[in-house]
Coordinates of C-alpha atoms and ligand atoms in Angstrom, one line a residue:
X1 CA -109.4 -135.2 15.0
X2 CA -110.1 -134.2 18.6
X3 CA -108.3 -136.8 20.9
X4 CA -105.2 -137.2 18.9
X5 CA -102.9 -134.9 21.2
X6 CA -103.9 -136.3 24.4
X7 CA -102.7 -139.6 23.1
X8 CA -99.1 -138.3 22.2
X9 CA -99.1 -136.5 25.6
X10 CA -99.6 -139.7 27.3
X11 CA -96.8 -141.3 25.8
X12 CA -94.8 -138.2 26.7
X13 CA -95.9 -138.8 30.1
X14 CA -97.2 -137.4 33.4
X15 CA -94.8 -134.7 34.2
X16 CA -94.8 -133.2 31.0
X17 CA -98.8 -132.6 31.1
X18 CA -98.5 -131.4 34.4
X19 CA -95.6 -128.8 34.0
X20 CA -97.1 -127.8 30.5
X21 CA -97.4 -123.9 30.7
X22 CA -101.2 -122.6 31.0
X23 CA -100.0 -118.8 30.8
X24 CA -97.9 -116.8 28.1
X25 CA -95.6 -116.0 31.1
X26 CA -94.6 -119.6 32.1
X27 CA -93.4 -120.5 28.6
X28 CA -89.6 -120.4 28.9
X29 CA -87.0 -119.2 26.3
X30 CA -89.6 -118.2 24.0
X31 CA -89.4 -114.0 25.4
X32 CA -90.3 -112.1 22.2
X33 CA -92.9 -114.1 20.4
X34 CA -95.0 -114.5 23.8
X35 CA -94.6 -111.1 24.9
X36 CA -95.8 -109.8 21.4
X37 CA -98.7 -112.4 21.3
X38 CA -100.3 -111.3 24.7
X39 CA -99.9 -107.3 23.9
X40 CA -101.6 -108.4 20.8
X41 CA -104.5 -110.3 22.6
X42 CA -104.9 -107.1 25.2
X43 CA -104.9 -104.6 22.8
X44 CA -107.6 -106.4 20.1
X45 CA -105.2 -106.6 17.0
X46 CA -105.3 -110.0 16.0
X47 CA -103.9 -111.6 13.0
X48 CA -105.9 -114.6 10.9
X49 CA -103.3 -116.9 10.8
X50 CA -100.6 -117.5 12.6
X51 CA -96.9 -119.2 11.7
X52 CA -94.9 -120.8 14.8
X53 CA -91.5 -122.5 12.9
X54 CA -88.9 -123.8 15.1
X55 CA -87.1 -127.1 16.2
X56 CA -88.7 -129.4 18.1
X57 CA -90.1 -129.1 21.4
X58 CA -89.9 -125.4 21.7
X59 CA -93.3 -124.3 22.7
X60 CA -95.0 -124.3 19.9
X61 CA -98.3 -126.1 20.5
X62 CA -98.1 -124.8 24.2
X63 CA -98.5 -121.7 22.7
X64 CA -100.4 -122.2 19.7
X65 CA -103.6 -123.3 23.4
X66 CA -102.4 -120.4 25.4
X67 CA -103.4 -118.4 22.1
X68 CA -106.5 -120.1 21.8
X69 CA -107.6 -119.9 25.3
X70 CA -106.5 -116.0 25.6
X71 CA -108.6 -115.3 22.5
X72 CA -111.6 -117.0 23.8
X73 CA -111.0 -116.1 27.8
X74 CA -114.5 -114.6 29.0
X75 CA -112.0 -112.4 32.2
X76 CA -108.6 -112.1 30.3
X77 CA -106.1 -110.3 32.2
X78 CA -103.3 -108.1 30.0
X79 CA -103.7 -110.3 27.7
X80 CA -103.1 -113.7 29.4
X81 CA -105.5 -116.6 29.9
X82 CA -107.7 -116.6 33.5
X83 CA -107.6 -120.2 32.9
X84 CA -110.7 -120.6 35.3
X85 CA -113.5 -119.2 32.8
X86 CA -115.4 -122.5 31.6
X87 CA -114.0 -121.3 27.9
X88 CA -110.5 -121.6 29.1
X89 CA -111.1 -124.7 31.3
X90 CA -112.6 -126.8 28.2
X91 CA -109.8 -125.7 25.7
X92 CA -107.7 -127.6 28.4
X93 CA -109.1 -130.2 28.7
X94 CA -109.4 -130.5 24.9
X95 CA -113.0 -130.6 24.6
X96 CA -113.8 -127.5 23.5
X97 CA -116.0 -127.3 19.7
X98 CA -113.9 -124.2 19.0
X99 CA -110.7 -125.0 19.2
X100 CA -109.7 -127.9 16.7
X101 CA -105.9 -129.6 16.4
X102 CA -104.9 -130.9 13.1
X103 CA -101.8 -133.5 12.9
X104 CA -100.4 -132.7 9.9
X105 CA -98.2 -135.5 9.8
X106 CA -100.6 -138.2 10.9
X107 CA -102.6 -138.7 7.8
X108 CA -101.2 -135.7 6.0
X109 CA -104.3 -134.1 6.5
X110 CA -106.9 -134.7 3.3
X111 CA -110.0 -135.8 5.0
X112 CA -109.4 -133.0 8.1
X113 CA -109.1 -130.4 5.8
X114 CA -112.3 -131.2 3.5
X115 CA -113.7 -131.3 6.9
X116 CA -112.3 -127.8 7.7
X117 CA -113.5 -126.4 4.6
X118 CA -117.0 -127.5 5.3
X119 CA -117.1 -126.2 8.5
X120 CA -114.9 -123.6 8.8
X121 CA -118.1 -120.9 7.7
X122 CA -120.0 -122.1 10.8
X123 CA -119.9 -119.2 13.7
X124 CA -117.6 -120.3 17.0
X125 CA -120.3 -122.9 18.9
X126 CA -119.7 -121.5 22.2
X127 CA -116.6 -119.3 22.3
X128 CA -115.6 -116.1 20.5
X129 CA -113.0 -117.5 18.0
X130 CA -113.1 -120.5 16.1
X131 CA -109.0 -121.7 16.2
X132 CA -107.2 -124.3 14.3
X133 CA -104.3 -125.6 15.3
X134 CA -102.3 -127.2 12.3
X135 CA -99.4 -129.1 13.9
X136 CA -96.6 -130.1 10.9
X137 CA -98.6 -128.1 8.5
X138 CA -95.5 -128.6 6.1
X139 CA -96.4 -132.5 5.4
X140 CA -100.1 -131.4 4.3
X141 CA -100.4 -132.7 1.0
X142 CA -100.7 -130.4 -2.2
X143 CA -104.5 -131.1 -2.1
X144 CA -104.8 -130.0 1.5
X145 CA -102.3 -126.9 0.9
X146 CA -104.9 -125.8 -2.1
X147 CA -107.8 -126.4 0.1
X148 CA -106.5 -124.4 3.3
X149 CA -105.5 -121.8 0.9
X150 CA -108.9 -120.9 -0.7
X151 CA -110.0 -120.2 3.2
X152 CA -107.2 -118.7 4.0
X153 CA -107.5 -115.8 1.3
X154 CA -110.8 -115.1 2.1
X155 CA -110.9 -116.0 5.9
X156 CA -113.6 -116.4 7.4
X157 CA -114.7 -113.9 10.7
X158 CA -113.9 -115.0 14.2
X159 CA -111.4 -117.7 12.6
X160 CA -108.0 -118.1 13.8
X161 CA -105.1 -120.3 12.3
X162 CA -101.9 -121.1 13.9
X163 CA -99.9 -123.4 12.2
X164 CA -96.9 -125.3 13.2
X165 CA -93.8 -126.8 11.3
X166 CA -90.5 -127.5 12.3
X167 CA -89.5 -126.9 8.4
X168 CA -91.4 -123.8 7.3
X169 CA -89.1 -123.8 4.4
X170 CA -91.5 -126.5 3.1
X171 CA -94.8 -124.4 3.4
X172 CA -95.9 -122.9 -0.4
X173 CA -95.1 -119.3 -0.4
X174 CA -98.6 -118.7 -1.1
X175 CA -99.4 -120.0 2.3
X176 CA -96.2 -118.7 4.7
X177 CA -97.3 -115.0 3.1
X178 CA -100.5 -115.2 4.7
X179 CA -99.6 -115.8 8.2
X180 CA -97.8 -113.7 11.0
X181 CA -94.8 -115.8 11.5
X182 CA -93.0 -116.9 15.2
X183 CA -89.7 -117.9 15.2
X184 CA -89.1 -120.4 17.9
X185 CA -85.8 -120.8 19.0
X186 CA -83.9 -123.5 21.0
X187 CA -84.0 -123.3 25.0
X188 CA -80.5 -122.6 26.2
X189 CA -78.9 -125.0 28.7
X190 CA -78.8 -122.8 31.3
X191 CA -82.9 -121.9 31.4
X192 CA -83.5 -125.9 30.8
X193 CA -81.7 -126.7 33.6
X194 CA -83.5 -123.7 35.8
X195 CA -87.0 -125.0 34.6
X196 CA -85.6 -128.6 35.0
X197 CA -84.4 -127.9 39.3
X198 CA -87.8 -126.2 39.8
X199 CA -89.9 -129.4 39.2
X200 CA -87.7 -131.3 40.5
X201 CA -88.1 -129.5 43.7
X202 CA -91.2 -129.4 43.6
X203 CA -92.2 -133.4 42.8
X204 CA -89.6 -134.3 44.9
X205 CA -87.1 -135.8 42.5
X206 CA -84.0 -136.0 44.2
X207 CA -81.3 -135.6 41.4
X208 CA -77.5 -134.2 41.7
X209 CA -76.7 -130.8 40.0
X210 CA -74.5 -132.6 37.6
X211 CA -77.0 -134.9 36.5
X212 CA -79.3 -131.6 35.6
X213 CA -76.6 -130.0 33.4
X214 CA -75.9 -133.1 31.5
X215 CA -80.1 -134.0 30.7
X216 CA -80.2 -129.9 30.1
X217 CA -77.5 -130.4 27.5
X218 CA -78.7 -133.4 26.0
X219 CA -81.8 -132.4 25.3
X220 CA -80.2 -130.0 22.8
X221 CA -82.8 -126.9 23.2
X222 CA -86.2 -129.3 23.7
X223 CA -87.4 -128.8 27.2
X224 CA -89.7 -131.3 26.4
X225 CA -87.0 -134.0 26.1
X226 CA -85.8 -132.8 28.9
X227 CA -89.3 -133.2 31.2
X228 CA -89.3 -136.5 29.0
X229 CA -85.8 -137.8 30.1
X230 CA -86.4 -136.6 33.5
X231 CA -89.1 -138.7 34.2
X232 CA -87.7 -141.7 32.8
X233 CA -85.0 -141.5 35.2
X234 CA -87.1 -141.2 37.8
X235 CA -88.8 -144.0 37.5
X236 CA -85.9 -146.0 36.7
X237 CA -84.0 -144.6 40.0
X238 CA -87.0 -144.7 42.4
X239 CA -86.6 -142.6 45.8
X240 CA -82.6 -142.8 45.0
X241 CA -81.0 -139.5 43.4
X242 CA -80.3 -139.1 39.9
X243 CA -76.6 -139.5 39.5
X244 CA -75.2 -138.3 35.7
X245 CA -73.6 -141.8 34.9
X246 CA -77.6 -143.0 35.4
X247 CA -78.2 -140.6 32.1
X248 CA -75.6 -142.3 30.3
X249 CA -76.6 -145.6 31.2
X250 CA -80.2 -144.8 29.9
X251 CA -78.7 -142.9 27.0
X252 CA -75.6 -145.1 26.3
X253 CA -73.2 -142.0 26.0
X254 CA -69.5 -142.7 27.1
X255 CA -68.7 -141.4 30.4
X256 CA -66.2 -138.0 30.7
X257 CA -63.5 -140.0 32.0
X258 CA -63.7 -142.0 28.5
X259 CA -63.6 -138.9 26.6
X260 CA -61.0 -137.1 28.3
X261 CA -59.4 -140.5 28.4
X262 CA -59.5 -140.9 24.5
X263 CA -59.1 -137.5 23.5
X264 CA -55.6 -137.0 25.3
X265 CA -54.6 -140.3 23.9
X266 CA -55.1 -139.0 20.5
X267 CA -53.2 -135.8 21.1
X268 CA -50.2 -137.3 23.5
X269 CA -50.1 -139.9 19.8
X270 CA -50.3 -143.0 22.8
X271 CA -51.9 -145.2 20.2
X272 CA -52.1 -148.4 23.3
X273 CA -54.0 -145.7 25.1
X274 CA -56.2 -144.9 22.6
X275 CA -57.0 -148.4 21.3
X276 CA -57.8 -148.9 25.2
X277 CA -60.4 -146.8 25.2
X278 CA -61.9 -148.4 22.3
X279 CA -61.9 -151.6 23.4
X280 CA -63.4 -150.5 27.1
X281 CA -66.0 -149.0 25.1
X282 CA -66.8 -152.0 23.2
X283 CA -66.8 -154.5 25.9
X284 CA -69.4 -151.5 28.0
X285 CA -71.7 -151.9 25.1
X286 CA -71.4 -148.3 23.7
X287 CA -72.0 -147.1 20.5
X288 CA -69.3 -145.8 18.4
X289 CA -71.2 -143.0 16.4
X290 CA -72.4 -141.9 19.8
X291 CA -69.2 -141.6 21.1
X292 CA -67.4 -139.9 18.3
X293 CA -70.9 -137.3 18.6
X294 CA -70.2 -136.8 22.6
X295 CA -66.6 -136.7 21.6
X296 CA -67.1 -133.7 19.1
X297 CA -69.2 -131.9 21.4
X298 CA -66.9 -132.2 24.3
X299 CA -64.3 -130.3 22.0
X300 CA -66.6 -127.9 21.0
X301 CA -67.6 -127.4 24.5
X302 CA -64.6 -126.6 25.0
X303 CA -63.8 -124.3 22.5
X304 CA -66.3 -122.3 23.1
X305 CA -65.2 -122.1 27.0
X306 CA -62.0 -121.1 25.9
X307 CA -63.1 -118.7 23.0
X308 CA -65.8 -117.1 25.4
X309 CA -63.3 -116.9 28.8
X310 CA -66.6 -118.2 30.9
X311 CA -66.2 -122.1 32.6
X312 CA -68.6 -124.2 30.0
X313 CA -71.6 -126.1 31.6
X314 CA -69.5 -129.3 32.2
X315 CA -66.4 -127.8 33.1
X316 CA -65.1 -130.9 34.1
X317 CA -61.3 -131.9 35.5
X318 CA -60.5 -133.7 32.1
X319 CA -61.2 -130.5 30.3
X320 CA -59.4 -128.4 32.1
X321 CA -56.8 -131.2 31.5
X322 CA -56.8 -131.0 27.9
X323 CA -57.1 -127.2 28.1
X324 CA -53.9 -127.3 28.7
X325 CA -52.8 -129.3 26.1
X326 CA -54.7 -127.8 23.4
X327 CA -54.5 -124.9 21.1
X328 CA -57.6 -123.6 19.2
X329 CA -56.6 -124.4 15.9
X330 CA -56.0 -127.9 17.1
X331 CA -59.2 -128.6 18.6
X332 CA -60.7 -127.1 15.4
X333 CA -58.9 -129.5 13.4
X334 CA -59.5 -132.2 15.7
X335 CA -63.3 -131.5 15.6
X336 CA -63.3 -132.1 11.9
X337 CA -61.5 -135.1 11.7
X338 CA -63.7 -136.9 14.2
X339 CA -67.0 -135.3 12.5
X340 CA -65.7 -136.7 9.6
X341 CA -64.8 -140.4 10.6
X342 CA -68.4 -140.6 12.3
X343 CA -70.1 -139.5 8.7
X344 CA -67.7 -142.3 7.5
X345 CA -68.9 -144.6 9.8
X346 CA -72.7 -144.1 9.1
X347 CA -72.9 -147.0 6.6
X348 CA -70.2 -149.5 7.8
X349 CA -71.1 -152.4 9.7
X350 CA -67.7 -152.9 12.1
X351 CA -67.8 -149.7 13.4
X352 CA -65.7 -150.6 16.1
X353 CA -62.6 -151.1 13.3
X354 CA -63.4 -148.0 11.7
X355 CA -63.5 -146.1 14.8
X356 CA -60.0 -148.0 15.5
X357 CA -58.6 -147.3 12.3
X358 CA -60.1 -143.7 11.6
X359 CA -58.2 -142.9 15.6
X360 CA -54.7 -144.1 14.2
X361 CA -54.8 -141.7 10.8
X362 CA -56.0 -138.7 13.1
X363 CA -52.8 -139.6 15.2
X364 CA -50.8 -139.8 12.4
X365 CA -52.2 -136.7 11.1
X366 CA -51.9 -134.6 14.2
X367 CA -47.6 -135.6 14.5
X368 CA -47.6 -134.4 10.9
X369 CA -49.3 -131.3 11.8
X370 CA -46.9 -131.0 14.5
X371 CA -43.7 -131.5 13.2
X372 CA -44.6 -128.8 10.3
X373 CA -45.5 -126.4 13.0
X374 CA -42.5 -127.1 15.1
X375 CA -40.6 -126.1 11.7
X376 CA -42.1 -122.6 11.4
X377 CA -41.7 -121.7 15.0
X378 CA -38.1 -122.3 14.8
X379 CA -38.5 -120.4 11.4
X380 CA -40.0 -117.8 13.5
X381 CA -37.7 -117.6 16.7
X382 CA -35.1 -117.6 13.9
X383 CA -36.5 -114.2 11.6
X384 CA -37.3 -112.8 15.5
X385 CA -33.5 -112.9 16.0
X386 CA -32.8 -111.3 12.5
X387 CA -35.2 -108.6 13.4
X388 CA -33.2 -107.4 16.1
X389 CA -30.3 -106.1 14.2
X390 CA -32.2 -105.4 10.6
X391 CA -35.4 -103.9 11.1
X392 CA -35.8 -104.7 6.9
X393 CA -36.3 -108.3 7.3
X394 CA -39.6 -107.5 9.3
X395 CA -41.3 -106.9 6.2
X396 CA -40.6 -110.3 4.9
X397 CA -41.8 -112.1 8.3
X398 CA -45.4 -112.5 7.2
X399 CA -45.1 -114.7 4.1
X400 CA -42.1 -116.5 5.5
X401 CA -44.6 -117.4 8.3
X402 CA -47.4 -119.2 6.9
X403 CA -47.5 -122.5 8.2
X404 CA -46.3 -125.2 6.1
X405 CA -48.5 -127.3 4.6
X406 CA -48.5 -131.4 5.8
X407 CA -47.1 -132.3 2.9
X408 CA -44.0 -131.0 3.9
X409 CA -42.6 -134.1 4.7
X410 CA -40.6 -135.7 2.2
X411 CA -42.4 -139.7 1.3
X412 CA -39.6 -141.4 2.5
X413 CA -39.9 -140.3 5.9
X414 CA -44.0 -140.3 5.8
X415 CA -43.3 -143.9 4.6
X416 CA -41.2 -144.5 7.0
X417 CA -43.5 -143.1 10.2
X418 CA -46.2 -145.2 9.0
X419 CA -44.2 -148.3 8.9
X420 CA -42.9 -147.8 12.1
X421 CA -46.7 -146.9 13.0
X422 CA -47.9 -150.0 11.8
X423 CA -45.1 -151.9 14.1
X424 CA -46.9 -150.8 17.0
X425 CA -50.2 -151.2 15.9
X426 CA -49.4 -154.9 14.8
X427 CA -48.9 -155.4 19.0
X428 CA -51.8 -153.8 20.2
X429 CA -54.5 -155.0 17.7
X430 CA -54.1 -157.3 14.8
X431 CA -57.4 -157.0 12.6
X432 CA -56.3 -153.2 12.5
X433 CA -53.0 -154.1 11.5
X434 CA -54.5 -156.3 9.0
X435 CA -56.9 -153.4 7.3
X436 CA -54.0 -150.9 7.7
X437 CA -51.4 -152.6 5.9
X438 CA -52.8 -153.0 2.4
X439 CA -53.3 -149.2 2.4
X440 CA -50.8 -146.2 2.2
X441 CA -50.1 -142.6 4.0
X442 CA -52.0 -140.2 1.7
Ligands
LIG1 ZN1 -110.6 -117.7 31.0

């Protein structure tokens, strides 16, 4: 069972074991669950087992071996690790007797834990605490969960469990209610990209700030896909700096000048514009899903700039652009139509035509959302004007307000739109026409 780690760390590479925090105070974004672990370690009260739940590449096995080492530390200090003791130095290593890592997921654990059951009785070999780490504990099997649970309700002395799962709903109450639980939560941006500057510095990485808020962002809260897509750059850029188009290239993600590109197509109804951007796309290689997910995130980005008042982490010239343009409720609704033609993509094999088709309905849509707005806010400049001489009709206002629903439009002239609709369509791209014209407007 020994050995297994050191594997996966190779394979997540060099940087990554070398940045890998040996003290409770370098592990980043994790603030309460570290500080309460180390006051716990100084002051003596230690728990039997131990819960750490949270996405991946949080910390939790990083801190699962801090644990373990400032348990076992012969000079602790406040509670932290020396790191120098030969305890702490063969824990890192990973050839220390006492501490033992479990993959849950590997073999699902039956033989480990028989062998953990036998042994678990045996007093530490050379340290104070015996500690088992149970990475994925939630794909033990049934037999395994029985077996751990027998040793966990009469624990052993000097045993410590820490177990790890990104799904801890999955753990058998019986289990969960045993342990002190951690909740692990995703790294912000913002302290990725902090972390992410530092070692570049210090390995000499050259890489442009841009390219560090876009791997910060894509790593969506792992800093260890972060370290991970770091180094992969590096080695694919050599001495030459890290540019952000060299992320997208590696990652296949459309460019912000496509998204900013496509998205004010869609909203300007330019459906030439918009099939442009497709077909660039297509000829670059790039994935559709991936783009409608980059696409949805750029909107939310967005929003949440807008919504917030603070410049978002890629506050790029096409979003302030489209800033402009948009209102919230349109970039909501915009959101959920391109979420939804990317789950209706999942399963289709010409994505490409989906992706052209599913872009012409969301245009149609948005000019019917449009026109009915355009009605109620001449409904409303109208009632304004009333208001001024009879103060009465103000009362009325609100339900005269509501916006009108899209069906508003009579079918003749939804008929109508989408024949004209399918005109233009017919120029630009003929197997859409083709798929489009045995349907109707719903
Ligand atoms: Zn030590």
């Amino acid at each position: 069972m020994r050995g297994d780690n050191t594997v996966a760390e190779r394979a997540q590479g060099a940087l990554y074991r070398r940045w890998r925090p040996q003290r409770f105070s370098e592990v980043i974004g994790q603030e309460y669950t570290v500080k309460t672990l180390q006051n716990a370690v100084a002051q003596g009260r230690l728990h039997h087992a131990y819960l750490f739940a949270g996405p991946r590449g949080t910390g939790k096995t990083t801190v699962a071996r801090i644990l373990a080492k400032a348990v076992n530390c012969e000079s602790p200090q406040e509670g932290e690790p020396c790191n120098e003791c030969p305890a702490c130095r063969r824990i890192s290593r990973g050839i220390s007797l006492d501490v033992i890592e479990i993959d849950g997921a590997s073999n699902r654990g039956i033989d480990q834990i028989r062998q953990l059951r036998e042994e678990v009785n045996f007093v530490p070999a050379e340290t104070k605490y015996k500690v088992y780490i149970i990475d994925e504990v939630h794909m033990l099997t049934n037999e395994a969960f029985n077996a751990l649970l027998k040793t966990l309700e009469e624990p052993p002395r000097r045993v410590i469990f820490i177990f790890a799962t990104t799904e801890p709903h999955k753990l058998p109450p019986t289990v969960s209610s045993r342990c002190q639980a951690f909740e692990f939560k995703n790294i912000s941006p913002e302290l990725i990209a902090g972390k992410l500057r530092e070692i570049a510095k210090a390995e000499g990485i050259a890489i442009s700030p841009q390219a560090i808020r876009a791997i910060s962002r894509r790593a969506r809260g792992s800093f260890r896909d972060a370290e991970v897509l770091l180094e992969q750059l590096s080695s694919y850029k050599g001495k030459a700096e890290i540019e952000e188009e060299d992320l997208l290239q590696v990652m296949g993600l459309p460019s912000e000048e496509a998204l900013s590109g496509y998205l004010r197509a869609v909203l300007s109804g330019d459906i030439a514009g918009a099939l442009e951007v497709i077909a660039r796309l297509s000829e670059g290689g790039k994935d559709p899903e991936l783009f409608l997910e980059s696409a949805v995130e750029f909107c939310r980005d967005l929003l949440i700039s807008r919504l917030t008042g603070e410049p978002g982490l890629e506050q790029g010239q096409g979003q302030e652009l489209l800033g402009q343009v948009l209102s919230d409720g349109e970039l909501i609704s915009l959101s959920e139509r391109l979420l939804e033609l990317k789950r209706e993509m999942r399963f289709l094999l010409d994505k490409r035509i989906m992706l052209e088709v599913g872009t012409l309905k969301i245009i149609a849509d948005l000019k019917g959302l449009r026109s009915g707005r355009e009605e109620s806010e001449g409904l409303k400049t109208e009632i304004k004007a009333k208001a001024k001489t009879k103060a009465k009709v103000k009362a009325q206002a609100g339900s005269k307000l509501k916006p009108k629903p899209k069906s508003s439009l009579v079918p003749e002239e939804m008929e109508e739109r989408w024949q004209r609709m399918l005109e233009e369509i017919k120029k630009e791209r003929v197997a859409v026409y083709a798929f489009l014209a045995e349907g109707h407007p719903r």
